[in-house]
Tab-separated table of C-alpha atoms and ligand atoms in Angstrom:
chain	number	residue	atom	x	y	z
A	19	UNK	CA	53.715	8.880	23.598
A	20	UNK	CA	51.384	9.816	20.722
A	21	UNK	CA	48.087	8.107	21.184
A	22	UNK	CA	47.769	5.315	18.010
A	23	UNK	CA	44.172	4.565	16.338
A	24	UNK	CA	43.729	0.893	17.008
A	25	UNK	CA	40.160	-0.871	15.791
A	26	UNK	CA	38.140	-0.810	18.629
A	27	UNK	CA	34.936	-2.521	17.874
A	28	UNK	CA	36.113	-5.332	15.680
A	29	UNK	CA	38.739	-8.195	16.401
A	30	UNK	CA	39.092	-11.935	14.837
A	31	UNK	CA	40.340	-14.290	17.708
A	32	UNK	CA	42.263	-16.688	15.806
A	33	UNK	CA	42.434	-20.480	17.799
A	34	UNK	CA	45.603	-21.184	17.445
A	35	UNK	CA	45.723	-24.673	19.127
A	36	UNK	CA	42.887	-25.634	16.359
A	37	UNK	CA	45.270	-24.101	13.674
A	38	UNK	CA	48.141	-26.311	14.671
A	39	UNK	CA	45.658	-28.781	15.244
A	40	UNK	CA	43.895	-29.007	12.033
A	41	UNK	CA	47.584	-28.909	10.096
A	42	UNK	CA	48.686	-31.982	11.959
A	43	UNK	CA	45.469	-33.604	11.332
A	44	UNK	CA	45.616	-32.856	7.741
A	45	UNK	CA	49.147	-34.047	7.691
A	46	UNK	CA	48.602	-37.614	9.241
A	47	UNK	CA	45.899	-38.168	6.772
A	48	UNK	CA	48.648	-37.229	4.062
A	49	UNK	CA	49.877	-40.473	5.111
A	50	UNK	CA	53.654	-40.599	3.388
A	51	UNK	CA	53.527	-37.096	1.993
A	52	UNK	CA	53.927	-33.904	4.046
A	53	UNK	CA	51.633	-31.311	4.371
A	54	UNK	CA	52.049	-27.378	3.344
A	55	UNK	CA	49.637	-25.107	3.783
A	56	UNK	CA	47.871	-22.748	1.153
A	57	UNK	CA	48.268	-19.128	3.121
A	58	UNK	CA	47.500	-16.766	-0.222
A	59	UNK	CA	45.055	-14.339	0.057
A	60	UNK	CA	46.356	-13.237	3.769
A	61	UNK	CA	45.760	-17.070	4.673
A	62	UNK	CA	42.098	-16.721	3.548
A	63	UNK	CA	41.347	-13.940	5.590
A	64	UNK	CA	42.711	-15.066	8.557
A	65	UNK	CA	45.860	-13.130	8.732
A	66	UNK	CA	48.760	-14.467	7.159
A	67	UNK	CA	51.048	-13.254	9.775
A	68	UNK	CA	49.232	-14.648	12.440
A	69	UNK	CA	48.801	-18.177	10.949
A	70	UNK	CA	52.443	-18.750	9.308
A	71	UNK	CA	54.266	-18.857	13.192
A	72	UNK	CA	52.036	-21.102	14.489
A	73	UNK	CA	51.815	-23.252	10.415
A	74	UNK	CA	55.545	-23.347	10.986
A	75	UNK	CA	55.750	-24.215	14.926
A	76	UNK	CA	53.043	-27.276	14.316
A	77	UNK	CA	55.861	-28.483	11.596
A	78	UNK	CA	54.517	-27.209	8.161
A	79	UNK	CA	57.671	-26.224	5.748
A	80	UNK	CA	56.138	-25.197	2.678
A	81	UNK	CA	53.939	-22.030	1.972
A	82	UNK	CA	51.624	-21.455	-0.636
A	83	UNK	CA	50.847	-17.837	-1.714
A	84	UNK	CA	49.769	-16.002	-4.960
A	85	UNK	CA	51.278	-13.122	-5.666
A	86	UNK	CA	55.116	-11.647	-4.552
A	87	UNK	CA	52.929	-9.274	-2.289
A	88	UNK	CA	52.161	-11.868	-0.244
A	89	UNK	CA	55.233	-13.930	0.263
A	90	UNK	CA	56.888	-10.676	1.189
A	91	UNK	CA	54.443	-10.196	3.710
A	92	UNK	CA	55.718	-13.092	5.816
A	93	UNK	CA	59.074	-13.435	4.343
A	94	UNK	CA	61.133	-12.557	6.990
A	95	UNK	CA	58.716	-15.240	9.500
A	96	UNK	CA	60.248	-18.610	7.716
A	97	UNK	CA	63.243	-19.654	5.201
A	98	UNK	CA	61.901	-17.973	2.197
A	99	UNK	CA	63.124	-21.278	0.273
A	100	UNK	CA	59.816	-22.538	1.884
A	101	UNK	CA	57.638	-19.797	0.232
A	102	UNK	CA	56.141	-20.590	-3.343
A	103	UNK	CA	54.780	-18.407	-5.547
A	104	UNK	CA	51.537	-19.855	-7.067
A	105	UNK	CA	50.395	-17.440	-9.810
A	106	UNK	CA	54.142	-17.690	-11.103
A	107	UNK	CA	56.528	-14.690	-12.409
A	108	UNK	CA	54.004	-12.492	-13.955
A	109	UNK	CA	56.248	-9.991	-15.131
A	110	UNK	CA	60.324	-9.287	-15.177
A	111	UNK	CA	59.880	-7.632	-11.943
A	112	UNK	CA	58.487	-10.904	-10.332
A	113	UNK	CA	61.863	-12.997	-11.902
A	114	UNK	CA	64.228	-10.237	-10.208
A	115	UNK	CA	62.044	-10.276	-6.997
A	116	UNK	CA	61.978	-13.748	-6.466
A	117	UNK	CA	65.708	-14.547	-7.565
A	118	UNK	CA	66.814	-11.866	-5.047
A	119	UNK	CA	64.848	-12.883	-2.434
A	120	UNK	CA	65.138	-17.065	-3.122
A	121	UNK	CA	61.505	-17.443	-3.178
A	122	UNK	CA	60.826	-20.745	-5.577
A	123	UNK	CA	57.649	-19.748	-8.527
A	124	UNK	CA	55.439	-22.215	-9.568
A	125	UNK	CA	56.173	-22.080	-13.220
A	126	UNK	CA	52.778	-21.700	-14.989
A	127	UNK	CA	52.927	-21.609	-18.920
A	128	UNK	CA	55.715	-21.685	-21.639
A	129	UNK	CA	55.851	-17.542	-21.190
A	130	UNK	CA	56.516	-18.107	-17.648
A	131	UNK	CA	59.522	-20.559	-18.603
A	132	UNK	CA	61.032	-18.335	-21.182
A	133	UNK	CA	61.133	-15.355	-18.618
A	134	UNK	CA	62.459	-17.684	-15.367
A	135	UNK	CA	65.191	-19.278	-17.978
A	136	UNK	CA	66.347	-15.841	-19.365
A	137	UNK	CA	66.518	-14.283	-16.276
A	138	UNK	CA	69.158	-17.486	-14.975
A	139	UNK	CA	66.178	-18.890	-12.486
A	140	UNK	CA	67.279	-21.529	-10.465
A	141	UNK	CA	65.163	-24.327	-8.876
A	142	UNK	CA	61.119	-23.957	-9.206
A	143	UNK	CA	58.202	-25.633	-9.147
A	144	UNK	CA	55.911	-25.942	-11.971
A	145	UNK	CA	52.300	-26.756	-12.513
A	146	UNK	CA	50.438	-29.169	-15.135
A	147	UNK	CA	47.494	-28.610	-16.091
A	148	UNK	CA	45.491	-32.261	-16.005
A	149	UNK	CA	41.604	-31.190	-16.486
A	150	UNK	CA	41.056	-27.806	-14.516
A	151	UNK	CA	41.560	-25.407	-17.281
A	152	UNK	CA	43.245	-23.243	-15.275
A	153	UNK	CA	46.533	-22.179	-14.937
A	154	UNK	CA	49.422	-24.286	-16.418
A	155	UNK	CA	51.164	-26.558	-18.844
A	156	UNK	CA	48.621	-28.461	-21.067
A	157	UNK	CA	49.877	-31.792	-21.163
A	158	UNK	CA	50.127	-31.622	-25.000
A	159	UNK	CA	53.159	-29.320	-23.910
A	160	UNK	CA	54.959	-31.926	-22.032
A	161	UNK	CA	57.432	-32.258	-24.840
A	162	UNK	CA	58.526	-28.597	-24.703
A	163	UNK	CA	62.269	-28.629	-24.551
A	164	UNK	CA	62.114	-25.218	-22.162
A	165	UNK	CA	60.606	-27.880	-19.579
A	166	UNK	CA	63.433	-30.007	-20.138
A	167	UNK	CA	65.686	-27.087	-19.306
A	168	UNK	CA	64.163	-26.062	-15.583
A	169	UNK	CA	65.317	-27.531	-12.185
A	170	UNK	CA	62.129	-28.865	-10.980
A	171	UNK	CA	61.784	-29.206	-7.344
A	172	UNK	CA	57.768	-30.068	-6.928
A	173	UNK	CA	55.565	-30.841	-9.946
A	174	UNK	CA	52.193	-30.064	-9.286
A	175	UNK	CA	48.904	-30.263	-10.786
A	176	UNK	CA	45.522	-29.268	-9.069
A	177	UNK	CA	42.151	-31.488	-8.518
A	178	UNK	CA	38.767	-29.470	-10.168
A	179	UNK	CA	36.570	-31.819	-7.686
A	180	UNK	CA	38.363	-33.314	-4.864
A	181	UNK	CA	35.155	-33.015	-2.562
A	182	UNK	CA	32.987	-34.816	-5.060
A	183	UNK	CA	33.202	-38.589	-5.903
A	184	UNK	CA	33.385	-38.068	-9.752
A	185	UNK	CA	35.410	-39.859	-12.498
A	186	UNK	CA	37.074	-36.919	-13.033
A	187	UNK	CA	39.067	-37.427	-9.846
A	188	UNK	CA	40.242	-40.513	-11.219
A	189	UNK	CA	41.290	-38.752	-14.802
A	190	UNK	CA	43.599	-36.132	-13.202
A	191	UNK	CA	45.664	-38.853	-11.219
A	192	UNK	CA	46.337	-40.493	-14.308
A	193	UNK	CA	47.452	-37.459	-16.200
A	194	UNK	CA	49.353	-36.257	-12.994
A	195	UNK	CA	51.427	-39.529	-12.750
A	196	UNK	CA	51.768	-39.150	-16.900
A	197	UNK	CA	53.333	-35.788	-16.286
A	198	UNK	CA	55.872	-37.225	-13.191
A	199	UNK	CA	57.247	-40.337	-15.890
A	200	UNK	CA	57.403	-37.332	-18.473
A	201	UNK	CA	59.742	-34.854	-16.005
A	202	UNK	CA	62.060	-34.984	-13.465
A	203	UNK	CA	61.200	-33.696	-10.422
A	204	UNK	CA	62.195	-33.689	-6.553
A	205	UNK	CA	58.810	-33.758	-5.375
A	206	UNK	CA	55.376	-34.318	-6.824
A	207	UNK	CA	52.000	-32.782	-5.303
A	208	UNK	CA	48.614	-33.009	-6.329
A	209	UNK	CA	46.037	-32.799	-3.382
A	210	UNK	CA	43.951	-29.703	-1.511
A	211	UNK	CA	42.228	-29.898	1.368
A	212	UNK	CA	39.669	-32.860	0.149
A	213	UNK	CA	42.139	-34.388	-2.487
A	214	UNK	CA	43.705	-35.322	1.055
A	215	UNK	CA	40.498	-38.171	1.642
A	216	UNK	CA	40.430	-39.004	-2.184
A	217	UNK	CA	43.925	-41.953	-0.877
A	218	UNK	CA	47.282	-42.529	-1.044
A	219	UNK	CA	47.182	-42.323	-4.495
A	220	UNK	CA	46.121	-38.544	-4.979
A	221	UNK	CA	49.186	-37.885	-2.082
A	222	UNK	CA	52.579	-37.861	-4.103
A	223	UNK	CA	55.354	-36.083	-2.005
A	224	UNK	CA	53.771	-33.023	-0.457
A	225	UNK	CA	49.764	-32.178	-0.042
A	226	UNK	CA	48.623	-28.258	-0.548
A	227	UNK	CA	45.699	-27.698	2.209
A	228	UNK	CA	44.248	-24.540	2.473
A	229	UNK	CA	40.663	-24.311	3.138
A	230	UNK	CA	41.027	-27.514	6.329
A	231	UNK	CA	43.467	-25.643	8.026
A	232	UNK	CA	40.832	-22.519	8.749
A	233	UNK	CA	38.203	-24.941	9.857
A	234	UNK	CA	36.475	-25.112	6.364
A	235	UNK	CA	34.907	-28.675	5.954
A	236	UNK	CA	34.727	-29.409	2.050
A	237	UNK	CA	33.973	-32.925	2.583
A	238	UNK	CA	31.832	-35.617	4.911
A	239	UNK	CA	35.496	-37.811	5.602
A	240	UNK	CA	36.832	-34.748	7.015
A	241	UNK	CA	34.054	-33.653	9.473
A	242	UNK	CA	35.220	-35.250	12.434
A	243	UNK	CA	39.037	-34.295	12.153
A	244	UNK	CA	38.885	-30.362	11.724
A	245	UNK	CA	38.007	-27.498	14.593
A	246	UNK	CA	37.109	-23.712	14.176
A	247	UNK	CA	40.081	-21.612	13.734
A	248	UNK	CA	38.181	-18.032	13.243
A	249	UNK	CA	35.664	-16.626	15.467
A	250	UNK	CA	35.331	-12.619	14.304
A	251	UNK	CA	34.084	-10.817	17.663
A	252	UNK	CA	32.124	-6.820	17.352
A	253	UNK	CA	31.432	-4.629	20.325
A	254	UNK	CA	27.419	-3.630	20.990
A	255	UNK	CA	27.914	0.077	20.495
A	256	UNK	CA	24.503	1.046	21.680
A	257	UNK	CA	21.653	-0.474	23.211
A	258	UNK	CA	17.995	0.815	22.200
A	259	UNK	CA	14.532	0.007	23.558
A	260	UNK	CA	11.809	-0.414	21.007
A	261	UNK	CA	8.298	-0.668	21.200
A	262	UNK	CA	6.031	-2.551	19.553
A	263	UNK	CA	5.562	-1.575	15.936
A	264	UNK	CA	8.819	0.429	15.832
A	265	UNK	CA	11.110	-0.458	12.494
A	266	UNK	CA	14.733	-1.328	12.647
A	267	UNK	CA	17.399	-0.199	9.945
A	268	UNK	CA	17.501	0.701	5.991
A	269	UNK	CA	13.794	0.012	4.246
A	270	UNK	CA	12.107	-1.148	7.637
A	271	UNK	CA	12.413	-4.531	6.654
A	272	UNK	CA	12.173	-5.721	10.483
A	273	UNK	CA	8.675	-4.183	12.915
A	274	UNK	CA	8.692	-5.146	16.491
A	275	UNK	CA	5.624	-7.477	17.463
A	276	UNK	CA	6.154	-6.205	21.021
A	277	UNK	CA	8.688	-3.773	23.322
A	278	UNK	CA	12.399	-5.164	22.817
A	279	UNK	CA	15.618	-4.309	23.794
A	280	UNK	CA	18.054	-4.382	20.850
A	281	UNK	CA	21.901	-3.904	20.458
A	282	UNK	CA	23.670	-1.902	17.177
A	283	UNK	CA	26.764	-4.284	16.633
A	284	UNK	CA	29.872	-2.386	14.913
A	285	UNK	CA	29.700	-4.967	12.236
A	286	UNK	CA	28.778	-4.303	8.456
A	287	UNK	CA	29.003	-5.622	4.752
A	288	UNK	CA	31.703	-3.609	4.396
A	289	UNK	CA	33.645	-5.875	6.967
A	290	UNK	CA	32.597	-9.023	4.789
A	291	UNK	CA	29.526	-9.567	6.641
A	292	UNK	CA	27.173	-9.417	4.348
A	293	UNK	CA	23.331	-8.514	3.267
A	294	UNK	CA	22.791	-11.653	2.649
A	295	UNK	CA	22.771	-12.110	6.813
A	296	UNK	CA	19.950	-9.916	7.260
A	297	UNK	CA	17.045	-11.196	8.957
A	298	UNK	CA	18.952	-14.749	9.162
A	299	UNK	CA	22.328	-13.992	10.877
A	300	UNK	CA	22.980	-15.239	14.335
A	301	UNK	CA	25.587	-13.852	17.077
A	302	UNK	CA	26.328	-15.367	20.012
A	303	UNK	CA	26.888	-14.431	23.943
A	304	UNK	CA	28.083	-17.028	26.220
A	305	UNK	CA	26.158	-19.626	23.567
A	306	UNK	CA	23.506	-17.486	23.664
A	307	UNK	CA	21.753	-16.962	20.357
A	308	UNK	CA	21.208	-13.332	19.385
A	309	UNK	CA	19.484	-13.141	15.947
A	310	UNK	CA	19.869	-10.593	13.675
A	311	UNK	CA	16.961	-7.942	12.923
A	312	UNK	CA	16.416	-6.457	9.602
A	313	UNK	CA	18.900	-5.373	7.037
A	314	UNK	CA	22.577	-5.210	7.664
A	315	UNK	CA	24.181	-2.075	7.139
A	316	UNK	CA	27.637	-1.161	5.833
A	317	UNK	CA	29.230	-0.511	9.427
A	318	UNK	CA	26.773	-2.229	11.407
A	319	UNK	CA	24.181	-4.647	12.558
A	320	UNK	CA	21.227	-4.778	14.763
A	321	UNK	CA	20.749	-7.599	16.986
A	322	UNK	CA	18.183	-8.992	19.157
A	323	UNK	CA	18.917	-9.104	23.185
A	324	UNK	CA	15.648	-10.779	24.292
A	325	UNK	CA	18.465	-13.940	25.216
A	326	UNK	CA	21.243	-11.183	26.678
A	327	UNK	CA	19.381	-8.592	29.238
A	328	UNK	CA	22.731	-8.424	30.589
A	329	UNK	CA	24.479	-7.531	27.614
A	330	UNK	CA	25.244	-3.312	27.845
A	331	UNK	CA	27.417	-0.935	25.315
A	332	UNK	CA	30.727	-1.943	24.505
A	333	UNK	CA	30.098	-5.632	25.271
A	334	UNK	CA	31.558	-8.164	23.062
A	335	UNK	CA	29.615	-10.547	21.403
A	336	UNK	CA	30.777	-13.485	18.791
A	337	UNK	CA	29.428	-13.710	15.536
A	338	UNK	CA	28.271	-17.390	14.671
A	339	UNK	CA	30.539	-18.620	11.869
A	340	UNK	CA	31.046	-22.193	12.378
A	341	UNK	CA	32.188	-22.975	8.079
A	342	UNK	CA	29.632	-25.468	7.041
A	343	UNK	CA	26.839	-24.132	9.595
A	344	UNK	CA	27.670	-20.626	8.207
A	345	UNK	CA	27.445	-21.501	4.678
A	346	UNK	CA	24.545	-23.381	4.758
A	347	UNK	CA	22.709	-20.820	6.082
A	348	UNK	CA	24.105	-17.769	3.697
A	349	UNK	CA	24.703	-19.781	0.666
A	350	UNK	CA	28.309	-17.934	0.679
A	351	UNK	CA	30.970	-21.137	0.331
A	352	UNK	CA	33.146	-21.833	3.002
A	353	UNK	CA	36.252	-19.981	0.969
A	354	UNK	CA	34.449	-16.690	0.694
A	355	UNK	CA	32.989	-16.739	4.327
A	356	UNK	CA	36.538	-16.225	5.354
A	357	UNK	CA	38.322	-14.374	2.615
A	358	UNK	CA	35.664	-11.601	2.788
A	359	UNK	CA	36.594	-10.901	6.649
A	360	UNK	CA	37.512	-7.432	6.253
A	361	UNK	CA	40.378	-4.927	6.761
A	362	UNK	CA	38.556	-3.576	9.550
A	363	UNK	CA	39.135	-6.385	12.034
A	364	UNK	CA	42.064	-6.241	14.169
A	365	UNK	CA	44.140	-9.492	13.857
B	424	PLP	C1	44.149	-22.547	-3.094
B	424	PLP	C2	44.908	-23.722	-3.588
B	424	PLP	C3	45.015	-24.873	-2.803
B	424	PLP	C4	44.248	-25.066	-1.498
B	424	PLP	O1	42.962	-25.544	-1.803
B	424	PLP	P1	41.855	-25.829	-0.644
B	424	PLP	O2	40.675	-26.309	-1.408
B	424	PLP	O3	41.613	-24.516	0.022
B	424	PLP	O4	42.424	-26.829	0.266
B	424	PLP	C5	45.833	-25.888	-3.258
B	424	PLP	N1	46.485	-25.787	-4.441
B	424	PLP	C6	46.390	-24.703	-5.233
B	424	PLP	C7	47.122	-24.664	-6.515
B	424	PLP	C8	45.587	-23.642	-4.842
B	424	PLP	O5	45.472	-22.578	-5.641
């Protein structure tokens, strides 16, 4: 059997009990509406693969992702009737794509319409824009007759401040529920992850969590409800003894005060971890805190063991990444802590 190369320094344990757990949370406090789950971008990092079985076992039936890249990346793992297309048919190739494989677009802009209609789309979602700015139909477009002419299973629209208490919040609703007396629809949808605690009201039909599910707390009201999902592990690939006044890593940036054992952790910016960690970064050994010394490289990181004089080459330790704890301390937000986990990490 020819030997394969497998990662063997880097892994991300994924919880998957706190997975299914946060998605049922996030789905009671939907109240009436059902939850999806917002899995673009690899499911934030996390793996996409990974996280749509275990999304899907816990009872989620609707999958958010960007791009047709990413819905056929877990296409054959649920009904790809349940897949939607955020960032809409971009091009002809997108229409053909998602028409052959019965993957519903989120229909995004006039342009969009004209090039799902032509084509002879069937059923697909479409987005109104109510404040955001961002992607789709201003609600001086409401009138379009092409809007008329699509089969619109969910109507959506997206909240620019669901975590803050702002009168904006308020604003969108109102435009939101203009849009669904405006067009007929199956379903209507409105609410991420902290539109969820904004009420009933922000709920409609179906909610769109993303950032929840991975353990990311964007609000207070959700703090008690939502567990770590992602813990990224690295292997110690050498242990050094320093003495005192010996420098550590690119631009000496760290000098030992006394003789210390250190461990080189195969863990760099370019895995997502990064220079923004050095000198402040903590990993952890059996709860042990194991702070980080000096700059952090591209491929790797030097710790201190002075809590782990067990710890020897090619142990594994866990890097702290609790979501709020994390991002207070980097000033990264909770989103890019976990889309940034890198290629490198076996999943
Ligand atoms: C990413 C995204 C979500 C999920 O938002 P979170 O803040 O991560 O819960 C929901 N809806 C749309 C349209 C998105 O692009």
């Amino acid at each position: 059997m020819p030997a394969e190369a497998l990662p063997a320094a880097l892994r991300l344990e994924l919880d998957g009990p706190a997975l299914a757990h946060n998605w049922a949370a996030l789905n009671r406090l939907s109240g009436a509406a059902h939850a999806g789950a917002a899995v673009k971008a690899d499911a934030y990092g996390v793996g996409a693969r990974q996280a749509v079985p275990i999304l899907h076992a816990a009872g989620c039936r609707d999958f958010f992702v960007t791009y047709t890249t990413e819905a056929a990346d877990i296409i054959d793992l649920v009904d790809p009737g349940q897949i939607v297309l955020l960032h809409g048919p971009l091009s002809a190739g997108d229409v053909r794509w998602a028409i052959d494989k019965g993957v519903r677009p989120v229909i995004n802009s006039p342009e969009q319409a004209r090039r799902w209609l032509d084509a002879g789309g069937g059923v697909c979602d479409v987005m109104i824009d109510t404040g955001i700015n961002r992607l789709g139909f201003a609600m001086a477009d409401l009138g379009d007759p092409l809007l008329r002419r699509l089969q619109i299973d969910t109507l959506h629209s997206h909240l620019a401040s669901a975590e803050e208490d702002v009168p904006m919040n308020a604003l969108q609703l109102a435009r939101w529920q203009e849009a669904r007396g405006l067009l007929s629809h199956r379903r209507a949808s409105l609410a991420n992850s902290a539109g969820i605690m904004l009420g009933a009201d922000w709920h409609g039909d179906l909610t769109r969590p993303g950032l929840a599910l991975y353990g990311g707390v964007p609000c207070p009201a959700l703090a008690g409800e939502i567990r770590q999902v992602v813990r990224p592990m690295a292997a110690i690939m050498q242990v050094r003894e320093l003495l005192a006044g010996d420098a550590v890593g690119y631009n000496s940036t760290f000098i030992a005060k006394r003789p210390m054992r250190v461990g080189v952790v195969a863990l760099g910016y370019a895995d997502g971890y990064l220079r923004c960690w050095s000198a402040k970064g903590t990993m952890l050994s059996a709860g042990r805190p194991l702070a980080v010394l000096g700059r952090v490289s591209m491929d790797m990181t030097v710790i201190d063991l002075a809590n782990g004089p067990d710890l020897r080459e090619g142990d594994w330790i866990e890097i702290a990444y609790d979501l709020p704890a994390a991002s207070a301390a980097s000033g990264l937000s909770q989103y890019e802590l976990l889309t940034l986990l890198g290629k490198r990490f076996a999943r």
